PDB file of C-alpha atoms in Angstrom:
ATOM      1  CA  UNK A   1       4.072  -8.659 -43.057  1.00  0.00           C
ATOM      2  CA  UNK A   2       1.936  -5.684 -42.091  1.00  0.00           C
ATOM      3  CA  UNK A   3       2.830  -3.650 -38.976  1.00  0.00           C
ATOM      4  CA  UNK A   4       0.466  -0.974 -37.674  1.00  0.00           C
ATOM      5  CA  UNK A   5       1.267   0.925 -34.495  1.00  0.00           C
ATOM      6  CA  UNK A   6      -2.125   1.740 -33.008  1.00  0.00           C
ATOM      7  CA  UNK A   7      -0.796   3.463 -29.889  1.00  0.00           C
ATOM      8  CA  UNK A   8       2.597   4.272 -28.461  1.00  0.00           C
ATOM      9  CA  UNK A   9       3.251   6.225 -25.305  1.00  0.00           C
ATOM     10  CA  UNK A  10       2.166   6.681 -21.717  1.00  0.00           C
ATOM     11  CA  UNK A  11      -1.537   6.700 -22.691  1.00  0.00           C
ATOM     12  CA  UNK A  12      -1.345   3.270 -24.306  1.00  0.00           C
ATOM     13  CA  UNK A  13       0.662   0.860 -26.425  1.00  0.00           C
ATOM     14  CA  UNK A  14      -0.588  -1.554 -29.065  1.00  0.00           C
ATOM     15  CA  UNK A  15       0.829  -2.811 -32.361  1.00  0.00           C
ATOM     16  CA  UNK A  16      -1.065  -4.905 -34.900  1.00  0.00           C
ATOM     17  CA  UNK A  17       0.858  -7.422 -37.023  1.00  0.00           C
ATOM     18  CA  UNK A  18      -0.688  -9.335 -39.909  1.00  0.00           C
ATOM     19  CA  UNK A  19       0.682 -12.013 -42.203  1.00  0.00           C
ATOM     20  CA  UNK A  20      -1.180 -14.251 -44.656  1.00  0.00           C
ATOM     21  CA  UNK A  21      -1.992 -16.743 -41.855  1.00  0.00           C
ATOM     22  CA  UNK A  22      -1.725 -14.794 -38.616  1.00  0.00           C
ATOM     23  CA  UNK A  23      -3.059 -11.718 -36.876  1.00  0.00           C
ATOM     24  CA  UNK A  24      -1.554 -10.665 -33.587  1.00  0.00           C
ATOM     25  CA  UNK A  25      -1.155  -7.781 -31.203  1.00  0.00           C
ATOM     26  CA  UNK A  26       1.890  -6.732 -29.269  1.00  0.00           C
ATOM     27  CA  UNK A  27       0.449  -5.343 -26.041  1.00  0.00           C
ATOM     28  CA  UNK A  28      -3.135  -4.291 -25.419  1.00  0.00           C
ATOM     29  CA  UNK A  29      -2.770  -0.921 -23.776  1.00  0.00           C
ATOM     30  CA  UNK A  30      -5.831   0.775 -25.261  1.00  0.00           C
ATOM     31  CA  UNK A  31      -9.477  -0.149 -25.052  1.00  0.00           C
ATOM     32  CA  UNK A  32     -11.230  -2.412 -27.522  1.00  0.00           C
ATOM     33  CA  UNK A  33     -13.355   0.561 -28.588  1.00  0.00           C
ATOM     34  CA  UNK A  34     -10.329   2.807 -29.144  1.00  0.00           C
ATOM     35  CA  UNK A  35      -8.503   0.095 -31.114  1.00  0.00           C
ATOM     36  CA  UNK A  36     -11.539  -0.253 -33.410  1.00  0.00           C
ATOM     37  CA  UNK A  37     -11.427   3.480 -34.089  1.00  0.00           C
ATOM     38  CA  UNK A  38      -7.750   3.353 -35.071  1.00  0.00           C
ATOM     39  CA  UNK A  39      -7.764   0.450 -37.538  1.00  0.00           C
ATOM     40  CA  UNK A  40     -10.385  -1.245 -39.664  1.00  0.00           C
ATOM     41  CA  UNK A  41      -9.906  -4.929 -38.883  1.00  0.00           C
ATOM     42  CA  UNK A  42     -12.004  -7.695 -37.405  1.00  0.00           C
ATOM     43  CA  UNK A  43     -10.568  -8.043 -33.911  1.00  0.00           C
ATOM     44  CA  UNK A  44     -12.349 -11.384 -33.503  1.00  0.00           C
ATOM     45  CA  UNK A  45      -9.734 -12.754 -35.936  1.00  0.00           C
ATOM     46  CA  UNK A  46      -6.761 -11.997 -33.637  1.00  0.00           C
ATOM     47  CA  UNK A  47      -4.771 -15.192 -32.986  1.00  0.00           C
ATOM     48  CA  UNK A  48      -2.434 -13.987 -30.251  1.00  0.00           C
ATOM     49  CA  UNK A  49      -1.631 -11.115 -27.922  1.00  0.00           C
ATOM     50  CA  UNK A  50       2.037 -10.823 -26.957  1.00  0.00           C
ATOM     51  CA  UNK A  51       2.611  -8.912 -23.723  1.00  0.00           C
ATOM     52  CA  UNK A  52       5.861  -7.051 -23.094  1.00  0.00           C
ATOM     53  CA  UNK A  53       5.215  -6.254 -19.410  1.00  0.00           C
ATOM     54  CA  UNK A  54       2.480  -5.594 -16.860  1.00  0.00           C
ATOM     55  CA  UNK A  55       2.266  -1.791 -16.826  1.00  0.00           C
ATOM     56  CA  UNK A  56      -1.211  -0.312 -17.289  1.00  0.00           C
ATOM     57  CA  UNK A  57      -0.357   1.409 -20.580  1.00  0.00           C
ATOM     58  CA  UNK A  58       0.492  -2.026 -22.044  1.00  0.00           C
ATOM     59  CA  UNK A  59      -2.354  -4.165 -20.640  1.00  0.00           C
ATOM     60  CA  UNK A  60      -5.401  -2.040 -19.781  1.00  0.00           C
ATOM     61  CA  UNK A  61      -7.373  -3.457 -22.729  1.00  0.00           C
ATOM     62  CA  UNK A  62      -6.036  -7.008 -22.426  1.00  0.00           C
ATOM     63  CA  UNK A  63      -8.977  -8.710 -20.704  1.00  0.00           C
ATOM     64  CA  UNK A  64     -11.618  -7.359 -23.083  1.00  0.00           C
ATOM     65  CA  UNK A  65      -9.459  -7.908 -26.161  1.00  0.00           C
ATOM     66  CA  UNK A  66      -8.654 -11.505 -25.180  1.00  0.00           C
ATOM     67  CA  UNK A  67     -12.292 -12.311 -24.375  1.00  0.00           C
ATOM     68  CA  UNK A  68     -13.686 -10.777 -27.565  1.00  0.00           C
ATOM     69  CA  UNK A  69     -11.054 -12.264 -29.853  1.00  0.00           C
ATOM     70  CA  UNK A  70     -10.462 -15.616 -28.188  1.00  0.00           C
ATOM     71  CA  UNK A  71      -6.749 -14.957 -28.758  1.00  0.00           C
ATOM     72  CA  UNK A  72      -4.058 -16.714 -26.769  1.00  0.00           C
ATOM     73  CA  UNK A  73      -2.077 -14.419 -24.473  1.00  0.00           C
ATOM     74  CA  UNK A  74       1.691 -14.976 -24.724  1.00  0.00           C
ATOM     75  CA  UNK A  75       3.338 -13.709 -21.570  1.00  0.00           C
ATOM     76  CA  UNK A  76       6.336 -14.296 -19.354  1.00  0.00           C
ATOM     77  CA  UNK A  77       5.536 -16.101 -16.068  1.00  0.00           C
ATOM     78  CA  UNK A  78       6.495 -13.220 -13.732  1.00  0.00           C
ATOM     79  CA  UNK A  79       4.364 -10.845 -15.777  1.00  0.00           C
ATOM     80  CA  UNK A  80       1.451 -13.283 -15.763  1.00  0.00           C
ATOM     81  CA  UNK A  81       1.666 -13.587 -11.970  1.00  0.00           C
ATOM     82  CA  UNK A  82       1.577  -9.788 -11.671  1.00  0.00           C
ATOM     83  CA  UNK A  83      -1.483  -9.723 -13.944  1.00  0.00           C
ATOM     84  CA  UNK A  84      -3.180 -12.392 -11.799  1.00  0.00           C
ATOM     85  CA  UNK A  85      -2.663 -10.222  -8.709  1.00  0.00           C
ATOM     86  CA  UNK A  86      -4.131  -7.223 -10.539  1.00  0.00           C
ATOM     87  CA  UNK A  87      -7.017  -8.810 -12.450  1.00  0.00           C
ATOM     88  CA  UNK A  88      -7.710 -11.839 -10.216  1.00  0.00           C
ATOM     89  CA  UNK A  89     -10.664 -13.880 -11.515  1.00  0.00           C
ATOM     90  CA  UNK A  90     -10.924 -11.855 -14.746  1.00  0.00           C
ATOM     91  CA  UNK A  91      -8.137 -14.007 -16.233  1.00  0.00           C
ATOM     92  CA  UNK A  92     -10.042 -17.246 -15.617  1.00  0.00           C
ATOM     93  CA  UNK A  93     -10.990 -18.920 -18.867  1.00  0.00           C
ATOM     94  CA  UNK A  94      -8.551 -16.963 -21.022  1.00  0.00           C
ATOM     95  CA  UNK A  95      -6.021 -18.892 -23.110  1.00  0.00           C
ATOM     96  CA  UNK A  96      -2.484 -18.248 -21.874  1.00  0.00           C
ATOM     97  CA  UNK A  97       0.881 -19.471 -23.106  1.00  0.00           C
ATOM     98  CA  UNK A  98       3.842 -18.856 -20.810  1.00  0.00           C
ATOM     99  CA  UNK A  99       6.955 -17.856 -22.742  1.00  0.00           C
ATOM    100  CA  UNK A 100      10.548 -17.263 -21.719  1.00  0.00           C
ATOM    101  CA  UNK A 101      13.194 -14.713 -22.607  1.00  0.00           C
ATOM    102  CA  UNK A 102      15.827 -15.552 -25.208  1.00  0.00           C
ATOM    103  CA  UNK A 103      13.819 -18.296 -26.909  1.00  0.00           C
ATOM    104  CA  UNK A 104      12.378 -18.797 -30.392  1.00  0.00           C
ATOM    105  CA  UNK A 105       8.633 -19.192 -30.902  1.00  0.00           C
ATOM    106  CA  UNK A 106       6.260 -19.611 -33.791  1.00  0.00           C
ATOM    107  CA  UNK A 107       2.571 -18.776 -34.160  1.00  0.00           C
ATOM    108  CA  UNK A 108       1.308 -20.095 -37.498  1.00  0.00           C
ATOM    109  CA  UNK A 109       3.574 -18.368 -40.074  1.00  0.00           C
ATOM    110  CA  UNK A 110       5.043 -15.827 -37.639  1.00  0.00           C
ATOM    111  CA  UNK A 111       8.394 -16.627 -36.085  1.00  0.00           C
ATOM    112  CA  UNK A 112       9.837 -14.473 -33.318  1.00  0.00           C
ATOM    113  CA  UNK A 113      12.603 -14.340 -30.785  1.00  0.00           C
ATOM    114  CA  UNK A 114      12.052 -13.047 -27.268  1.00  0.00           C
ATOM    115  CA  UNK A 115      14.671 -11.038 -25.471  1.00  0.00           C
ATOM    116  CA  UNK A 116      14.903  -9.825 -21.904  1.00  0.00           C
ATOM    117  CA  UNK A 117      14.806  -6.058 -21.544  1.00  0.00           C
ATOM    118  CA  UNK A 118      15.584  -3.876 -18.563  1.00  0.00           C
ATOM    119  CA  UNK A 119      12.570  -1.895 -17.321  1.00  0.00           C
ATOM    120  CA  UNK A 120      10.955  -0.951 -14.016  1.00  0.00           C
ATOM    121  CA  UNK A 121       8.602  -3.939 -14.158  1.00  0.00           C
ATOM    122  CA  UNK A 122       8.648  -7.477 -12.775  1.00  0.00           C
ATOM    123  CA  UNK A 123       9.965  -8.631 -16.141  1.00  0.00           C
ATOM    124  CA  UNK A 124      10.015  -7.199 -19.627  1.00  0.00           C
ATOM    125  CA  UNK A 125      10.284  -8.809 -23.039  1.00  0.00           C
ATOM    126  CA  UNK A 126      11.126  -7.472 -26.437  1.00  0.00           C
ATOM    127  CA  UNK A 127      10.163  -9.302 -29.613  1.00  0.00           C
ATOM    128  CA  UNK A 128      12.171  -9.709 -32.812  1.00  0.00           C
ATOM    129  CA  UNK A 129      10.058 -10.927 -35.714  1.00  0.00           C
ATOM    130  CA  UNK A 130      11.878 -12.965 -38.378  1.00  0.00           C
TER     131      UNK A 130
END
């Protein structure tokens, strides 16, 4: 499993994870252009974007990244509702999978557990990859 932290901090957060069958992002808090400058991958091959919470530094590049990659957005329902209020019609047509805290999920060959975290957001998830 390959982990590459592309951005971490108040100016943006994004981590790239790659396995033999899967390519995913945790958060999309930098622009598509900036992400392309930080890692040499084909972003159109991204399978999924996992969102921790709705803050700008975690989602500012989400719409463009999801549209260009065709990736499914995995997000908790409260966070998705906050994103709908913020982005309105820009979310229409994007693939979304609502996930819950403290559950196991699998995307191709990537298995992960979600866990509820405390943060000043409507909801916040952490991810444990197994």
